[in-house]
Amino acid sequence: MIAIACDHGGLELKRVLCRWMDGKNIRYEDLGTDSTASVDYPVFAHRLAAGVAGGTWEKGVLVCGTGLGMSMAANRHRGIRAAVCTDPYTAEMARRHNEANVLCMGGRMVGPMMAERILETFLLAEFEGDRHSRRIALIETDVKD
Ligand code: RB5
């Protein structure tokens, strides 16, 4: 099961992605926001990231205006690897090499068809493990400050 959330800047694209998942019978939980009223994206990013880090959801999708603020907030959580993707190749590599568990997209950046392809790729691509596992461990452990 995956979780999806957005702020006002990502609402329209989140609705597109939810419709796409409905059509594919992909199960997800929608954590909001549900209106165009201005909200603070970190609230939604932290809620989703905490759930993914804690095992409630296997993966997450965050949509704001650019995807950037959502990724910055989500990546503060241990075990979360949130990747902003604007094309399917990046989404594929985010999974295969970086084992990204949160996909971030910008509702003001990518069109609906591209976003659907990005999400599909993110959900299908598998982590390759091997040397990439060592590098991912270093992301968590090799912080010097
Ligand atoms: C909201 O206007 C915008 O700042 C937000 O959606 C996001 O793009 C932040 O990174």
Short mmCIF file of C-alpha atoms and ligand atoms in Angstrom, two decimals:
data_model
loop_
_atom_site.label_atom_id
_atom_site.label_comp_id
_atom_site.label_asym_id
_atom_site.label_seq_id
_atom_site.Cartn_x
_atom_site.Cartn_y
_atom_site.Cartn_z
CA MET A 1 0.00 0.00 0.00
CA ILE A 2 1.28 3.45 -0.82
CA ALA A 3 0.45 6.89 0.53
CA ILE A 4 0.02 10.07 -1.44
CA ALA A 5 -0.19 13.67 -0.26
CA CYS A 6 0.09 17.18 -1.64
CA ASP A 7 -0.18 20.87 -0.88
CA HIS A 8 -2.30 23.37 -2.81
CA GLY A 9 0.41 23.57 -5.51
CA GLY A 10 0.16 19.84 -6.13
CA LEU A 11 -3.56 19.23 -5.68
CA GLU A 12 -4.50 19.10 -9.35
CA LEU A 13 -1.68 16.70 -10.21
CA LYS A 14 -2.38 14.54 -7.17
CA ARG A 15 -5.96 14.15 -8.38
CA VAL A 16 -4.66 13.05 -11.78
CA LEU A 17 -2.40 10.48 -10.13
CA CYS A 18 -5.17 9.18 -7.87
CA ARG A 19 -7.45 8.72 -10.88
CA TRP A 20 -4.65 6.90 -12.68
CA MET A 21 -4.11 4.58 -9.69
CA ASP A 22 -7.86 3.98 -9.42
CA GLY A 23 -7.83 2.85 -13.06
CA LYS A 24 -4.98 0.42 -12.36
CA ASN A 25 -6.47 -0.90 -9.10
CA ILE A 26 -3.42 0.32 -7.20
CA ARG A 27 -4.27 0.70 -3.51
CA TYR A 28 -3.28 3.95 -1.86
CA GLU A 29 -4.16 6.16 1.07
CA ASP A 30 -4.71 9.86 0.32
CA LEU A 31 -3.42 12.00 3.20
CA GLY A 32 -4.66 15.31 1.77
CA THR A 33 -4.73 18.19 1.21
CA ASP A 34 -8.17 18.16 -0.37
CA SER A 35 -8.73 21.79 -1.29
CA THR A 36 -6.98 24.64 -3.06
CA ALA A 37 -6.63 26.58 0.21
CA SER A 38 -3.02 27.41 0.94
CA VAL A 39 -1.37 24.93 3.32
CA ASP A 40 2.17 24.28 4.59
CA TYR A 41 3.77 21.46 2.61
CA PRO A 42 6.07 20.24 5.46
CA VAL A 43 3.03 19.16 7.48
CA PHE A 44 2.02 16.75 4.73
CA ALA A 45 5.56 15.66 3.93
CA HIS A 46 6.32 14.81 7.57
CA ARG A 47 3.06 12.90 8.01
CA LEU A 48 3.71 10.75 4.96
CA ALA A 49 7.44 10.30 5.58
CA ALA A 50 6.90 9.22 9.19
CA GLY A 51 4.44 6.57 8.00
CA VAL A 52 6.76 5.26 5.30
CA ALA A 53 9.73 5.23 7.70
CA GLY A 54 7.61 3.40 10.28
CA GLY A 55 6.35 0.79 7.83
CA THR A 56 2.71 1.88 7.59
CA TRP A 57 3.16 2.41 3.85
CA GLU A 58 5.66 0.78 1.55
CA LYS A 59 6.19 3.88 -0.57
CA GLY A 60 4.96 7.45 -0.76
CA VAL A 61 4.18 10.09 -3.35
CA LEU A 62 4.38 13.79 -2.51
CA VAL A 63 3.27 16.57 -4.83
CA CYS A 64 3.82 20.28 -4.30
CA GLY A 65 4.53 23.11 -6.74
CA THR A 66 8.03 21.92 -7.61
CA GLY A 67 8.48 18.77 -5.53
CA LEU A 68 11.44 20.43 -3.81
CA GLY A 69 10.01 21.51 -0.46
CA MET A 70 8.29 18.14 -0.03
CA SER A 71 11.54 16.28 -0.69
CA MET A 72 13.54 18.47 1.70
CA ALA A 73 11.10 17.82 4.53
CA ALA A 74 10.69 14.10 3.80
CA ASN A 75 14.44 13.55 3.63
CA ARG A 76 14.86 14.70 7.23
CA HIS A 77 13.39 11.35 8.28
CA ARG A 78 15.82 8.50 8.89
CA GLY A 79 15.35 5.80 6.28
CA ILE A 80 13.53 8.06 3.87
CA ARG A 81 15.01 8.57 0.43
CA ALA A 82 12.79 11.05 -1.35
CA ALA A 83 13.58 11.83 -4.98
CA VAL A 84 12.26 14.69 -7.09
CA CYS A 85 11.63 13.28 -10.55
CA THR A 86 10.72 15.16 -13.69
CA ASP A 87 11.14 12.27 -16.14
CA PRO A 88 10.74 8.47 -16.17
CA TYR A 89 14.50 7.78 -16.45
CA THR A 90 15.21 9.61 -13.22
CA ALA A 91 12.34 7.74 -11.55
CA GLU A 92 13.74 4.41 -12.77
CA MET A 93 17.25 5.16 -11.51
CA ALA A 94 15.90 6.53 -8.24
CA ARG A 95 14.52 3.05 -7.60
CA ARG A 96 17.24 0.89 -9.20
CA HIS A 97 20.27 2.65 -7.70
CA ASN A 98 19.00 4.83 -4.84
CA GLU A 99 16.12 2.70 -3.56
CA ALA A 100 14.02 5.83 -3.28
CA ASN A 101 10.92 5.16 -1.21
CA VAL A 102 9.23 8.53 -1.73
CA LEU A 103 8.57 10.04 -5.14
CA CYS A 104 8.23 13.82 -5.26
CA MET A 105 6.80 15.69 -8.19
CA GLY A 106 5.94 19.28 -9.01
CA GLY A 107 2.41 20.05 -10.06
CA ARG A 108 3.75 23.18 -11.75
CA MET A 109 6.57 21.26 -13.43
CA VAL A 110 5.27 18.13 -15.12
CA GLY A 111 2.15 17.54 -17.18
CA PRO A 112 -0.39 14.84 -16.34
CA MET A 113 0.74 12.24 -18.89
CA MET A 114 4.40 12.61 -17.94
CA ALA A 115 3.52 12.40 -14.25
CA GLU A 116 1.60 9.16 -14.83
CA ARG A 117 4.60 7.64 -16.64
CA ILE A 118 6.92 8.79 -13.86
CA LEU A 119 4.70 7.21 -11.21
CA GLU A 120 4.27 3.99 -13.17
CA THR A 121 8.05 3.70 -13.59
CA PHE A 122 8.66 4.44 -9.93
CA LEU A 123 6.22 1.74 -8.84
CA LEU A 124 7.55 -0.92 -11.23
CA ALA A 125 11.32 -0.44 -11.06
CA GLU A 126 13.18 -2.62 -8.54
CA PHE A 127 16.23 -1.84 -6.43
CA GLU A 128 19.35 -3.57 -7.77
CA GLY A 129 21.04 -4.03 -4.40
CA ASP A 130 24.70 -5.09 -4.46
CA ARG A 131 27.11 -2.10 -4.41
CA HIS A 132 24.17 0.27 -4.19
CA SER A 133 23.22 -1.14 -0.78
CA ARG A 134 26.62 -0.07 0.58
CA ARG A 135 26.20 3.42 -0.82
CA ILE A 136 22.71 3.77 0.61
CA ALA A 137 24.00 2.73 4.03
CA LEU A 138 26.64 5.47 3.72
CA ILE A 139 23.94 8.07 3.14
CA GLU A 140 22.66 7.34 6.65
CA THR A 141 25.94 6.70 8.45
CA ASP A 142 28.61 8.92 6.92
CA VAL A 143 27.28 12.28 8.12
CA LYS A 144 30.17 14.33 9.50
CA ASP A 145 28.41 17.30 11.09
C1 RB5 B 1 3.66 26.75 -2.64
O1 RB5 B 1 3.43 27.94 -3.28
C2 RB5 B 1 5.02 26.18 -3.06
O2 RB5 B 1 6.03 26.89 -2.43
C3 RB5 B 1 5.11 24.72 -2.75
O3 RB5 B 1 4.08 24.05 -3.39
C4 RB5 B 1 6.36 23.99 -3.17
O4 RB5 B 1 6.65 24.21 -4.51
C5 RB5 B 1 7.54 24.14 -2.32
O5 RB5 B 1 8.59 23.56 -2.55
#
